[in-house]
Amino acid sequence: MKFDVCIVGAGIAGATMAAELAKTGKRIAVVERNLSERDVIIGELLQPGGVLRLHEMGFSSFLENIDAQPVYGYDIILDGEEILVPYPKQKEELSGYGFRNGAFLQNIRHHSRTLENVTFIEARVTELLEEDNTVKAVRFLRKHANGEEQLQAGLTIVSDGPVSRFREKLSNPAKKVSGHFLGLLLKNCQLPHPNHGHLVMGNHPPFVIYPVTSTASRVLIDFKGEKPPKFNADFKQFLLDTFEAVMPEVVRDCFVAAVQEGHFKLFPNHRLPAAPLKKKGAVLLGDALNMRHPLTGGGMTAVFADVKNLAENLSAVTDFFDTKAVGRAVQKYYATRHLGTQTTNILADGLYGVVYNPALRRAFFEYVGRGSRYAEETMAILAGLNRDKKLLLTHFLGMARYGTAQNVKAAVKGRDGVSISIKGVRSAAKTGEQLAAGTLNLVKDAVLIITPLLLTEKPDAATRLMLKTLNRNPE
Ligand SMILES: Cc1cc2nc3c(=O)[nH]c(=O)nc-3n(C[C@H](O)[C@H](O)[C@H](O)COP(=O)(O)OP(=O)(O)OC[C@H]3O[C@@H](n4cnc5c(N)ncnc54)[C@H](O)[C@@H]3O)c2cc1C
């Protein structure tokens, strides 16, 4: 069996890549270990930026006939207060979408499987086979088969997902588990704001709620730390004690019913900065290469940006067995992909840091609550519609400065709530050591959160050089 391209894993990345690359007419094999519809809690909210990428590739139909629910913005709730922030208006009427991941993925797979030049094989890939330090073939084991088979390909695209077996061969992975999401499905439940995502923060672990069908909504509750929570005898009671009272009132009964039903699903949340290695004949795509915290629902938006980028670069290759030409296309993809994904990545892990810092999450809430560009531009970045890293940085630090100013203002008000004199400000600042530490820490904490994220997204010297030759601004 000989193909131009072999795709390992038909998840969101691999199945979409097959559809996009098939447009070049090349012969593509897709090897996926399980082609039946999956029941998972991952990838159920697609941000408008991801919808736009699908639209640009001509794949808007992937969102059809799966009871997908349009999502128009977010309801952000802090300690019971709420603000409603719509996605920014675009030229085209763009919303996000909530859906069951399994149904969405089956749509993508169904499309790719009907293409003449795409062959799907239901099998587990067990090995990437190399010759002269070049990946030339893959070995795989079909379901219920006794012996392994192999197929040859000019390029192997490895998209075997978050628990990738092959990423170590193709990158320097520094994977870190930041916590786990516990997923519950609320049935026949009205949300505080229908067709909106809900981010709920306070003195409890943060959680998100969004519609996934016309009759069901997903709740994802964060459990910080490397160890997953234990589903012991007290677990249901623990969930009720910790979350029932802080659930928005209209969903409380559904939440209690979902907890009693107890179909809990747990998934680890990773942070994995992309660190690809040059390996002839192979390339990494999707969560196998790069992961960010799912709090902001940015994963699939990043995946579609990558699929588009890699397919565009590969479309210039006429012969996939020309290792040099394929290698050049792959290096261009690795060098430019951060331009499409860095803001999504930085915001995801940045906001995750913010929601666990009481002063910063209050600052974030009030900053976005100011409306106008503070809300619009922040939401455009969250939506994956604005990918300007400098703008993200401006708002991140602006939020911390605003929070600091608000704290100072609050502290220098007299007991009766009336502002006091400059003298009073000085004495408040002098005597209120706690205040001084708290307000300073707001900016310091924001910098401590965002700096490592900025550094891991920074292109290295070789990449910058390549971008220069491509005449692209590395930012
Ligand atoms: C808890 C959680 C919630 C999330 N929520 C969102 C969200 O709301 N919105 C969003 O945009 N993103 C979300 N994400 C991220 C998103 O799900 C991923 O970015 C996206 O699914 C990545 O696609 P992928 O194709 O790389 O991986 P997957 O979709 O996981 O696909 C990998 C595929 O590879 C196959 N495979 C693995 N090993 C082999 C093998 N050896 N041989 C053959 N096949 C193999 C698997 O069966 C699977 O089909 C979430 C992530 C998590 C952890």
Short mmCIF file of C-alpha atoms and ligand atoms in Angstrom, two decimals:
data_model
loop_
_atom_site.label_atom_id
_atom_site.label_comp_id
_atom_site.label_asym_id
_atom_site.label_seq_id
_atom_site.Cartn_x
_atom_site.Cartn_y
_atom_site.Cartn_z
CA MET A 1 0.00 0.00 0.00
CA LYS A 2 1.50 3.27 -1.10
CA PHE A 3 0.00 6.71 -0.55
CA ASP A 4 1.20 10.29 -0.92
CA VAL A 5 0.14 11.07 2.63
CA CYS A 6 -0.73 8.99 5.68
CA ILE A 7 -2.67 10.66 8.49
CA VAL A 8 -2.40 9.01 11.89
CA GLY A 9 -5.61 9.63 13.87
CA ALA A 10 -8.93 10.90 12.50
CA GLY A 11 -9.83 13.23 15.35
CA ILE A 12 -10.72 16.88 14.84
CA ALA A 13 -7.29 17.66 13.34
CA GLY A 14 -6.67 14.52 11.26
CA ALA A 15 -10.17 14.20 9.79
CA THR A 16 -10.27 17.90 8.80
CA MET A 17 -6.74 17.69 7.37
CA ALA A 18 -7.81 14.77 5.18
CA ALA A 19 -10.73 16.81 3.82
CA GLU A 20 -8.60 19.89 3.16
CA LEU A 21 -5.61 18.08 1.65
CA ALA A 22 -7.83 15.90 -0.53
CA LYS A 23 -8.50 19.04 -2.59
CA THR A 24 -4.99 18.66 -4.05
CA GLY A 25 -5.99 15.28 -5.56
CA LYS A 26 -3.23 13.44 -3.70
CA ARG A 27 -3.81 9.90 -2.43
CA ILE A 28 -4.40 9.99 1.29
CA ALA A 29 -4.66 7.19 3.85
CA VAL A 30 -6.22 7.91 7.22
CA VAL A 31 -5.58 5.36 9.97
CA GLU A 32 -7.91 5.74 12.97
CA ARG A 33 -8.18 3.27 15.82
CA ASN A 34 -11.91 3.81 16.42
CA LEU A 35 -14.31 5.15 13.84
CA SER A 36 -17.49 4.90 15.91
CA GLU A 37 -19.05 8.02 17.41
CA ARG A 38 -17.27 9.00 20.58
CA ASP A 39 -18.90 10.24 23.78
CA VAL A 40 -16.44 12.76 25.19
CA ILE A 41 -16.42 16.06 27.07
CA ILE A 42 -13.69 17.66 24.95
CA GLY A 43 -14.16 20.05 22.03
CA GLU A 44 -17.81 21.01 22.41
CA LEU A 45 -17.65 24.79 22.00
CA LEU A 46 -16.23 26.17 18.79
CA GLN A 47 -15.29 29.84 18.97
CA PRO A 48 -16.33 32.15 16.09
CA GLY A 49 -12.69 32.24 14.87
CA GLY A 50 -12.84 28.46 14.39
CA VAL A 51 -16.19 28.79 12.61
CA LEU A 52 -14.57 31.36 10.32
CA ARG A 53 -11.64 29.01 9.53
CA LEU A 54 -14.12 26.24 8.66
CA HIS A 55 -16.04 28.66 6.45
CA GLU A 56 -12.81 29.73 4.67
CA MET A 57 -12.01 26.08 3.92
CA GLY A 58 -15.56 25.56 2.61
CA PHE A 59 -16.54 23.29 5.50
CA SER A 60 -19.41 25.19 7.14
CA SER A 61 -21.57 22.12 6.48
CA PHE A 62 -19.67 20.24 9.24
CA LEU A 63 -21.86 22.19 11.66
CA GLU A 64 -25.13 21.13 10.02
CA ASN A 65 -27.63 18.46 11.10
CA ILE A 66 -26.08 17.88 14.52
CA ASP A 67 -28.43 20.13 16.51
CA ALA A 68 -25.50 22.54 17.02
CA GLN A 69 -26.44 25.61 19.04
CA PRO A 70 -25.27 29.10 18.07
CA VAL A 71 -23.38 30.87 20.85
CA TYR A 72 -23.46 34.68 20.76
CA GLY A 73 -21.18 35.60 23.64
CA TYR A 74 -20.47 34.99 27.32
CA ASP A 75 -22.20 35.51 30.60
CA ILE A 76 -19.36 36.12 33.07
CA ILE A 77 -20.36 35.52 36.67
CA LEU A 78 -18.27 36.49 39.70
CA ASP A 79 -19.53 35.93 43.25
CA GLY A 80 -23.10 36.01 41.97
CA GLU A 81 -22.72 39.28 39.97
CA GLU A 82 -22.91 38.92 36.20
CA ILE A 83 -22.03 40.73 33.00
CA LEU A 84 -23.17 39.77 29.54
CA VAL A 85 -20.50 40.22 26.86
CA PRO A 86 -21.43 39.59 23.24
CA TYR A 87 -18.92 38.48 20.60
CA PRO A 88 -17.90 41.48 18.50
CA LYS A 89 -19.90 42.16 15.37
CA GLN A 90 -18.22 41.04 12.14
CA LYS A 91 -18.88 41.68 8.48
CA GLU A 92 -20.41 38.22 8.24
CA GLU A 93 -22.89 37.20 10.93
CA LEU A 94 -20.56 34.99 12.92
CA SER A 95 -21.39 33.16 16.11
CA GLY A 96 -19.67 30.36 17.96
CA TYR A 97 -21.30 26.93 18.16
CA GLY A 98 -21.90 24.39 20.88
CA PHE A 99 -22.38 20.74 19.91
CA ARG A 100 -21.64 17.18 20.95
CA ASN A 101 -18.06 16.53 19.87
CA GLY A 102 -18.84 13.00 18.69
CA ALA A 103 -21.57 14.18 16.32
CA PHE A 104 -19.41 17.01 14.93
CA LEU A 105 -16.46 14.67 14.38
CA GLN A 106 -18.65 12.07 12.63
CA ASN A 107 -19.75 14.84 10.21
CA ILE A 108 -16.11 15.64 9.39
CA ARG A 109 -15.19 11.96 9.06
CA HIS A 110 -18.23 11.24 6.90
CA HIS A 111 -17.26 14.05 4.51
CA SER A 112 -13.65 12.83 4.23
CA ARG A 113 -14.61 9.18 3.82
CA THR A 114 -16.77 9.93 0.81
CA LEU A 115 -13.85 11.51 -1.07
CA GLU A 116 -12.48 9.35 -3.86
CA ASN A 117 -8.81 9.91 -3.08
CA VAL A 118 -9.12 9.30 0.67
CA THR A 119 -8.91 5.79 2.16
CA PHE A 120 -9.94 5.25 5.78
CA ILE A 121 -8.50 2.29 7.67
CA GLU A 122 -9.83 1.39 11.10
CA ALA A 123 -6.65 0.33 12.86
CA ARG A 124 -4.24 1.36 15.58
CA VAL A 125 -0.91 2.68 14.39
CA THR A 126 1.80 0.89 16.34
CA GLU A 127 5.00 2.26 14.82
CA LEU A 128 6.44 4.87 12.51
CA LEU A 129 9.00 3.12 10.32
CA GLU A 130 12.19 4.95 9.44
CA GLU A 131 14.92 4.52 6.87
CA ASP A 132 17.93 6.86 6.69
CA ASN A 133 16.44 8.94 9.49
CA THR A 134 13.31 9.53 7.40
CA VAL A 135 9.80 8.33 8.27
CA LYS A 136 8.81 6.21 5.29
CA ALA A 137 5.91 4.06 6.45
CA VAL A 138 3.59 3.22 9.34
CA ARG A 139 2.80 -0.12 10.89
CA PHE A 140 -0.75 -0.72 12.05
CA LEU A 141 -3.01 -3.34 13.56
CA ARG A 142 -6.63 -3.60 12.39
CA LYS A 143 -9.36 -4.28 14.91
CA HIS A 144 -9.66 -8.02 15.61
CA ALA A 145 -6.74 -8.84 13.25
CA ASN A 146 -3.91 -11.12 14.29
CA GLY A 147 -1.05 -9.65 12.36
CA GLU A 148 0.21 -6.14 11.68
CA GLU A 149 0.29 -4.51 8.25
CA GLN A 150 2.14 -1.51 6.93
CA LEU A 151 1.66 1.27 4.43
CA GLN A 152 4.16 3.58 2.78
CA ALA A 153 3.70 7.31 2.44
CA GLY A 154 5.73 10.32 1.28
CA LEU A 155 4.56 12.27 4.32
CA THR A 156 3.09 11.01 7.59
CA ILE A 157 0.93 13.54 9.44
CA VAL A 158 0.80 12.57 13.09
CA SER A 159 -2.42 13.80 14.70
CA ASP A 160 -2.97 11.19 17.39
CA GLY A 161 -4.29 13.67 19.94
CA PRO A 162 -3.58 14.69 23.54
CA VAL A 163 -2.12 11.35 24.67
CA SER A 164 -0.02 11.03 21.53
CA ARG A 165 2.18 8.00 21.33
CA PHE A 166 4.44 9.44 18.66
CA ARG A 167 5.05 13.06 19.66
CA GLU A 168 8.31 12.18 21.41
CA LYS A 169 9.83 11.11 18.10
CA LEU A 170 8.90 14.39 16.46
CA SER A 171 9.18 17.03 19.18
CA ASN A 172 10.65 17.94 22.55
CA PRO A 173 7.45 17.72 24.55
CA ALA A 174 7.26 19.46 27.92
CA LYS A 175 3.73 18.37 28.75
CA LYS A 176 2.25 19.53 32.04
CA VAL A 177 -1.10 18.57 33.54
CA SER A 178 -2.63 21.72 35.02
CA GLY A 179 -5.73 19.96 36.30
CA HIS A 180 -8.79 18.01 35.23
CA PHE A 181 -12.19 18.95 33.91
CA LEU A 182 -15.12 17.07 35.33
CA GLY A 183 -17.95 16.98 32.77
CA LEU A 184 -21.66 16.75 33.52
CA LEU A 185 -24.55 16.99 31.10
CA LEU A 186 -27.52 19.12 32.15
CA LYS A 187 -30.71 17.87 30.52
CA ASN A 188 -33.69 20.03 29.49
CA CYS A 189 -32.26 22.94 31.33
CA GLN A 190 -32.77 26.64 30.71
CA LEU A 191 -29.50 28.59 30.97
CA PRO A 192 -29.35 32.06 32.57
CA HIS A 193 -28.68 33.36 29.06
CA PRO A 194 -29.66 30.88 26.36
CA ASN A 195 -27.16 30.58 23.49
CA HIS A 196 -24.32 31.92 25.59
CA GLY A 197 -21.25 30.45 27.23
CA HIS A 198 -21.16 30.96 31.01
CA LEU A 199 -17.93 31.38 32.95
CA VAL A 200 -18.56 31.14 36.70
CA MET A 201 -15.86 32.32 39.12
CA GLY A 202 -15.68 32.92 42.85
CA ASN A 203 -14.28 31.31 45.98
CA HIS A 204 -14.76 27.91 44.42
CA PRO A 205 -13.15 26.13 41.47
CA PRO A 206 -14.18 27.85 38.25
CA PHE A 207 -16.61 26.18 35.84
CA VAL A 208 -18.13 26.79 32.43
CA ILE A 209 -21.58 25.99 31.07
CA TYR A 210 -22.70 26.10 27.44
CA PRO A 211 -25.41 24.54 25.29
CA VAL A 212 -24.41 21.47 23.24
CA THR A 213 -27.80 20.48 21.80
CA SER A 214 -31.28 22.02 21.95
CA THR A 215 -31.96 19.94 25.07
CA ALA A 216 -28.58 19.58 26.77
CA SER A 217 -25.86 21.81 28.22
CA ARG A 218 -22.33 20.90 29.20
CA VAL A 219 -20.88 21.81 32.58
CA LEU A 220 -17.10 21.55 32.97
CA ILE A 221 -15.75 21.97 36.49
CA ASP A 222 -12.05 22.54 37.05
CA PHE A 223 -10.05 20.45 39.51
CA LYS A 224 -6.63 22.06 39.79
CA GLY A 225 -3.48 20.00 40.26
CA GLU A 226 -1.94 16.92 38.77
CA LYS A 227 -4.02 14.41 40.68
CA PRO A 228 -7.57 13.73 39.50
CA PRO A 229 -10.40 13.84 42.06
CA LYS A 230 -11.43 10.43 43.41
CA PHE A 231 -14.94 9.23 42.66
CA ASN A 232 -15.41 7.84 46.17
CA ALA A 233 -18.64 7.39 48.12
CA ASP A 234 -18.64 11.03 49.28
CA PHE A 235 -17.99 12.52 45.84
CA LYS A 236 -21.61 13.34 44.97
CA GLN A 237 -22.13 15.03 48.33
CA PHE A 238 -18.89 16.95 47.89
CA LEU A 239 -20.08 18.25 44.50
CA LEU A 240 -23.43 19.32 45.93
CA ASP A 241 -21.82 20.97 48.97
CA THR A 242 -19.26 22.86 46.86
CA PHE A 243 -21.20 23.82 43.76
CA GLU A 244 -24.98 23.68 44.24
CA ALA A 245 -25.19 27.07 45.96
CA VAL A 246 -22.92 28.80 43.43
CA MET A 247 -24.67 27.39 40.36
CA PRO A 248 -26.83 30.03 38.66
CA GLU A 249 -30.27 29.62 40.19
CA VAL A 250 -32.06 28.51 37.00
CA VAL A 251 -29.72 25.53 36.49
CA ARG A 252 -29.56 24.40 40.14
CA ASP A 253 -32.19 21.66 39.91
CA CYS A 254 -30.70 20.25 36.67
CA PHE A 255 -27.27 20.28 38.28
CA VAL A 256 -28.52 18.33 41.29
CA ALA A 257 -30.24 15.84 38.95
CA ALA A 258 -27.04 15.42 36.90
CA VAL A 259 -24.99 14.83 40.06
CA GLN A 260 -27.50 12.26 41.35
CA GLU A 261 -27.43 10.51 37.95
CA GLY A 262 -23.68 10.39 38.25
CA HIS A 263 -22.45 9.90 34.68
CA PHE A 264 -19.21 11.71 35.48
CA LYS A 265 -16.52 12.08 32.87
CA LEU A 266 -13.06 13.31 33.65
CA PHE A 267 -10.33 14.53 31.30
CA PRO A 268 -6.86 15.93 32.08
CA ASN A 269 -6.10 19.49 30.97
CA HIS A 270 -2.61 19.92 29.56
CA ARG A 271 -0.30 22.68 28.69
CA LEU A 272 2.05 21.68 25.90
CA PRO A 273 4.01 24.39 24.10
CA ALA A 274 4.94 23.37 20.56
CA ALA A 275 8.59 22.30 20.23
CA PRO A 276 8.82 20.38 16.94
CA LEU A 277 11.99 18.65 15.77
CA LYS A 278 13.08 18.42 12.17
CA LYS A 279 12.21 14.89 11.07
CA LYS A 280 12.10 14.06 7.40
CA GLY A 281 8.89 12.45 6.19
CA ALA A 282 6.72 13.40 9.16
CA VAL A 283 4.93 16.34 10.75
CA LEU A 284 2.89 16.89 13.93
CA LEU A 285 -0.59 18.42 13.96
CA GLY A 286 -3.26 19.16 16.57
CA ASP A 287 -3.01 18.29 20.25
CA ALA A 288 -0.11 15.96 19.50
CA LEU A 289 1.94 19.12 18.86
CA ASN A 290 0.44 21.85 21.01
CA MET A 291 -2.11 22.15 23.84
CA ARG A 292 -3.48 24.96 25.95
CA HIS A 293 -5.97 25.10 28.85
CA PRO A 294 -9.52 24.41 27.62
CA LEU A 295 -11.13 27.08 29.85
CA THR A 296 -11.50 29.43 26.87
CA GLY A 297 -12.54 26.72 24.39
CA GLY A 298 -9.73 27.59 21.98
CA GLY A 299 -8.36 24.15 21.04
CA MET A 300 -10.29 23.47 17.86
CA THR A 301 -9.89 27.07 16.71
CA ALA A 302 -6.11 26.60 16.97
CA VAL A 303 -6.38 23.21 15.23
CA PHE A 304 -8.27 24.64 12.25
CA ALA A 305 -5.73 27.46 11.91
CA ASP A 306 -2.98 24.82 11.80
CA VAL A 307 -4.83 22.60 9.33
CA LYS A 308 -5.29 25.55 6.98
CA ASN A 309 -1.67 26.61 7.31
CA LEU A 310 -0.19 23.13 6.76
CA ALA A 311 -2.50 22.36 3.83
CA GLU A 312 -1.65 25.69 2.17
CA ASN A 313 2.06 25.01 2.46
CA LEU A 314 1.70 21.42 1.22
CA SER A 315 -0.44 22.46 -1.75
CA ALA A 316 2.75 23.79 -3.39
CA VAL A 317 4.31 20.29 -3.31
CA THR A 318 3.80 18.30 -6.51
CA ASP A 319 5.63 15.12 -5.52
CA PHE A 320 5.22 14.00 -1.91
CA PHE A 321 8.14 11.58 -2.28
CA ASP A 322 10.41 14.58 -2.88
CA THR A 323 11.65 14.73 0.73
CA LYS A 324 13.25 18.15 0.30
CA ALA A 325 10.14 19.83 -1.08
CA VAL A 326 7.95 18.28 1.63
CA GLY A 327 10.53 19.25 4.28
CA ARG A 328 10.48 22.88 3.11
CA ALA A 329 6.67 23.00 3.32
CA VAL A 330 6.72 21.45 6.81
CA GLN A 331 9.35 23.91 8.06
CA LYS A 332 7.31 26.84 6.72
CA TYR A 333 4.28 25.55 8.62
CA TYR A 334 6.28 25.16 11.85
CA ALA A 335 7.77 28.64 11.41
CA THR A 336 4.48 30.44 10.77
CA ARG A 337 1.89 28.52 12.74
CA HIS A 338 2.32 30.56 15.95
CA LEU A 339 0.94 33.59 14.09
CA GLY A 340 -2.40 31.78 13.98
CA THR A 341 -2.38 30.22 17.44
CA GLN A 342 -0.28 32.27 19.88
CA THR A 343 -3.02 34.61 21.14
CA THR A 344 -5.39 31.67 21.69
CA ASN A 345 -2.67 29.83 23.62
CA ILE A 346 -1.56 32.78 25.74
CA LEU A 347 -5.10 33.85 26.60
CA ALA A 348 -6.14 30.31 27.57
CA ASP A 349 -3.41 29.75 30.15
CA GLY A 350 -3.32 33.45 31.10
CA LEU A 351 -7.01 33.50 31.98
CA TYR A 352 -6.61 30.22 33.84
CA GLY A 353 -4.05 31.98 36.06
CA VAL A 354 -6.39 34.95 36.52
CA VAL A 355 -9.44 32.96 37.67
CA TYR A 356 -7.45 31.49 40.57
CA ASN A 357 -6.21 34.90 41.76
CA PRO A 358 -9.00 36.68 43.69
CA ALA A 359 -7.75 40.23 43.02
CA LEU A 360 -7.04 39.58 39.35
CA ARG A 361 -10.34 37.84 38.63
CA ARG A 362 -12.17 40.81 40.19
CA ALA A 363 -10.04 43.14 38.03
CA PHE A 364 -10.83 41.07 34.92
CA PHE A 365 -14.55 41.12 35.71
CA GLU A 366 -14.63 44.88 36.21
CA TYR A 367 -12.35 45.63 33.27
CA VAL A 368 -14.50 43.68 30.80
CA GLY A 369 -17.58 45.12 32.53
CA ARG A 370 -16.46 48.62 31.40
CA GLY A 371 -17.81 47.66 27.97
CA SER A 372 -16.69 49.42 24.74
CA ARG A 373 -13.25 48.33 23.54
CA TYR A 374 -12.35 46.73 26.88
CA ALA A 375 -15.07 44.15 26.30
CA GLU A 376 -15.07 44.10 22.49
CA GLU A 377 -11.33 43.60 21.95
CA THR A 378 -11.00 41.11 24.80
CA MET A 379 -13.87 39.11 23.35
CA ALA A 380 -12.42 39.34 19.82
CA ILE A 381 -9.23 37.70 21.13
CA LEU A 382 -11.17 35.04 23.05
CA ALA A 383 -13.25 34.38 19.93
CA GLY A 384 -10.09 33.79 17.88
CA LEU A 385 -11.09 36.65 15.57
CA ASN A 386 -8.30 39.01 16.59
CA ARG A 387 -4.86 37.37 16.69
CA ASP A 388 -2.81 40.43 17.61
CA LYS A 389 -0.45 39.45 20.43
CA LYS A 390 0.36 43.08 21.32
CA LEU A 391 -3.32 43.84 21.78
CA LEU A 392 -3.66 40.85 24.09
CA LEU A 393 -0.70 42.06 26.14
CA THR A 394 -2.11 45.60 26.29
CA HIS A 395 -5.43 44.34 27.67
CA PHE A 396 -3.85 41.83 30.05
CA LEU A 397 -1.66 44.45 31.69
CA GLY A 398 -4.35 47.12 31.30
CA MET A 399 -6.68 44.89 33.28
CA ALA A 400 -4.13 44.55 36.10
CA ARG A 401 -3.48 48.31 36.15
CA TYR A 402 -7.19 49.05 36.19
CA GLY A 403 -7.63 46.64 39.09
CA THR A 404 -4.80 48.34 40.95
CA ALA A 405 -6.32 51.78 40.43
CA GLN A 406 -9.70 50.53 41.60
CA ASN A 407 -8.12 49.07 44.74
CA VAL A 408 -6.35 52.30 45.56
CA LYS A 409 -9.55 54.27 45.02
CA ALA A 410 -11.50 51.95 47.28
CA ALA A 411 -8.86 52.10 49.99
CA VAL A 412 -8.67 55.90 50.17
CA LYS A 413 -12.40 56.38 50.51
CA GLY A 414 -13.54 57.49 53.94
CA ARG A 415 -15.59 55.15 56.05
CA ASP A 416 -18.73 56.87 54.78
CA GLY A 417 -17.66 56.08 51.21
CA VAL A 418 -16.61 59.68 50.41
CA SER A 419 -13.18 60.22 48.81
CA ILE A 420 -10.62 61.64 51.17
CA SER A 421 -7.82 64.12 50.51
CA ILE A 422 -4.38 63.52 48.99
CA LYS A 423 -3.02 63.55 52.51
CA GLY A 424 -5.45 60.77 53.24
CA VAL A 425 -4.23 58.85 50.18
CA ARG A 426 -0.65 59.08 51.41
CA SER A 427 -1.49 57.98 54.90
CA ALA A 428 -3.65 55.14 53.56
CA ALA A 429 -0.76 54.00 51.40
CA LYS A 430 1.70 54.33 54.28
CA THR A 431 -0.34 52.61 56.91
CA GLY A 432 -2.08 50.08 54.71
CA GLU A 433 0.84 47.72 54.14
CA GLN A 434 -1.57 45.04 53.14
CA LEU A 435 -3.15 47.32 50.60
CA ALA A 436 0.24 48.30 49.19
CA ALA A 437 1.24 44.66 48.82
CA GLY A 438 -2.13 43.75 47.33
CA THR A 439 -2.17 46.49 44.73
CA LEU A 440 1.43 46.01 43.73
CA ASN A 441 0.87 42.30 43.40
CA LEU A 442 -1.91 42.82 40.90
CA VAL A 443 0.49 43.99 38.20
CA LYS A 444 3.27 41.75 39.44
CA ASP A 445 0.98 38.71 39.44
CA ALA A 446 -0.24 39.51 35.93
CA VAL A 447 3.34 39.79 34.71
CA LEU A 448 4.27 36.53 36.47
CA ILE A 449 1.37 34.76 34.75
CA ILE A 450 1.89 36.08 31.25
CA THR A 451 5.69 36.24 30.92
CA PRO A 452 6.35 32.46 30.75
CA LEU A 453 3.48 32.15 28.27
CA LEU A 454 4.91 34.89 26.06
CA LEU A 455 8.36 33.29 26.21
CA THR A 456 7.15 29.85 25.12
CA GLU A 457 5.29 31.39 22.17
CA LYS A 458 8.31 33.44 21.11
CA PRO A 459 9.81 32.18 17.85
CA ASP A 460 13.44 31.05 18.16
CA ALA A 461 16.29 32.57 16.15
CA ALA A 462 16.02 30.06 13.27
CA THR A 463 12.29 30.65 12.99
CA ARG A 464 12.74 34.42 13.03
CA LEU A 465 15.29 34.13 10.23
CA MET A 466 12.92 32.01 8.18
CA LEU A 467 10.07 34.48 8.78
CA LYS A 468 12.37 37.26 7.61
CA THR A 469 13.07 35.43 4.37
CA LEU A 470 9.31 34.90 3.97
CA ASN A 471 8.85 38.62 4.57
CA ARG A 472 6.55 37.95 7.54
CA ASN A 473 6.50 39.91 10.78
CA PRO A 474 7.46 37.40 13.52
CA GLU A 475 4.92 38.97 15.90
C1 LIG B 1 -11.55 18.76 28.89
C2 LIG B 1 -11.32 19.41 27.56
C3 LIG B 1 -12.29 20.23 27.03
C4 LIG B 1 -12.08 20.84 25.80
N1 LIG B 1 -13.04 21.69 25.32
C5 LIG B 1 -12.83 22.36 24.17
C6 LIG B 1 -13.80 23.26 23.66
O1 LIG B 1 -14.87 23.45 24.23
N2 LIG B 1 -13.51 23.89 22.49
C7 LIG B 1 -12.35 23.69 21.81
O2 LIG B 1 -12.16 24.29 20.76
N3 LIG B 1 -11.42 22.82 22.25
C8 LIG B 1 -11.64 22.15 23.41
N4 LIG B 1 -10.71 21.26 23.85
C9 LIG B 1 -9.52 20.97 23.01
C10 LIG B 1 -9.91 20.12 21.79
O3 LIG B 1 -10.73 19.05 22.19
C11 LIG B 1 -8.67 19.62 21.08
O4 LIG B 1 -7.83 20.72 20.79
C12 LIG B 1 -8.97 18.87 19.79
O5 LIG B 1 -9.85 17.81 20.01
C13 LIG B 1 -7.66 18.33 19.21
O6 LIG B 1 -7.90 17.54 18.08
P1 LIG B 1 -6.90 16.35 17.71
O7 LIG B 1 -7.38 15.81 16.43
O8 LIG B 1 -5.51 16.78 17.85
O9 LIG B 1 -7.14 15.27 18.86
P2 LIG B 1 -8.41 14.30 19.00
O10 LIG B 1 -9.63 14.99 18.54
O11 LIG B 1 -8.36 13.76 20.38
O12 LIG B 1 -8.11 13.12 17.96
C14 LIG B 1 -7.05 12.21 18.07
C15 LIG B 1 -7.45 10.96 17.28
O13 LIG B 1 -6.33 10.11 17.15
C16 LIG B 1 -6.78 8.76 17.32
N5 LIG B 1 -5.61 7.97 17.70
C17 LIG B 1 -4.85 8.10 18.81
N6 LIG B 1 -3.84 7.22 18.80
C18 LIG B 1 -3.96 6.51 17.65
C19 LIG B 1 -3.21 5.44 17.07
N7 LIG B 1 -2.11 4.95 17.67
N8 LIG B 1 -3.61 4.94 15.89
C20 LIG B 1 -4.72 5.44 15.26
N9 LIG B 1 -5.47 6.44 15.77
C21 LIG B 1 -5.09 6.98 16.95
C22 LIG B 1 -7.85 8.88 18.40
O14 LIG B 1 -8.71 7.76 18.40
C23 LIG B 1 -8.56 10.16 17.96
O15 LIG B 1 -9.60 9.92 17.06
C24 LIG B 1 -10.88 20.63 25.07
C25 LIG B 1 -9.89 19.81 25.62
C26 LIG B 1 -10.10 19.21 26.84
C27 LIG B 1 -9.02 18.37 27.44
#
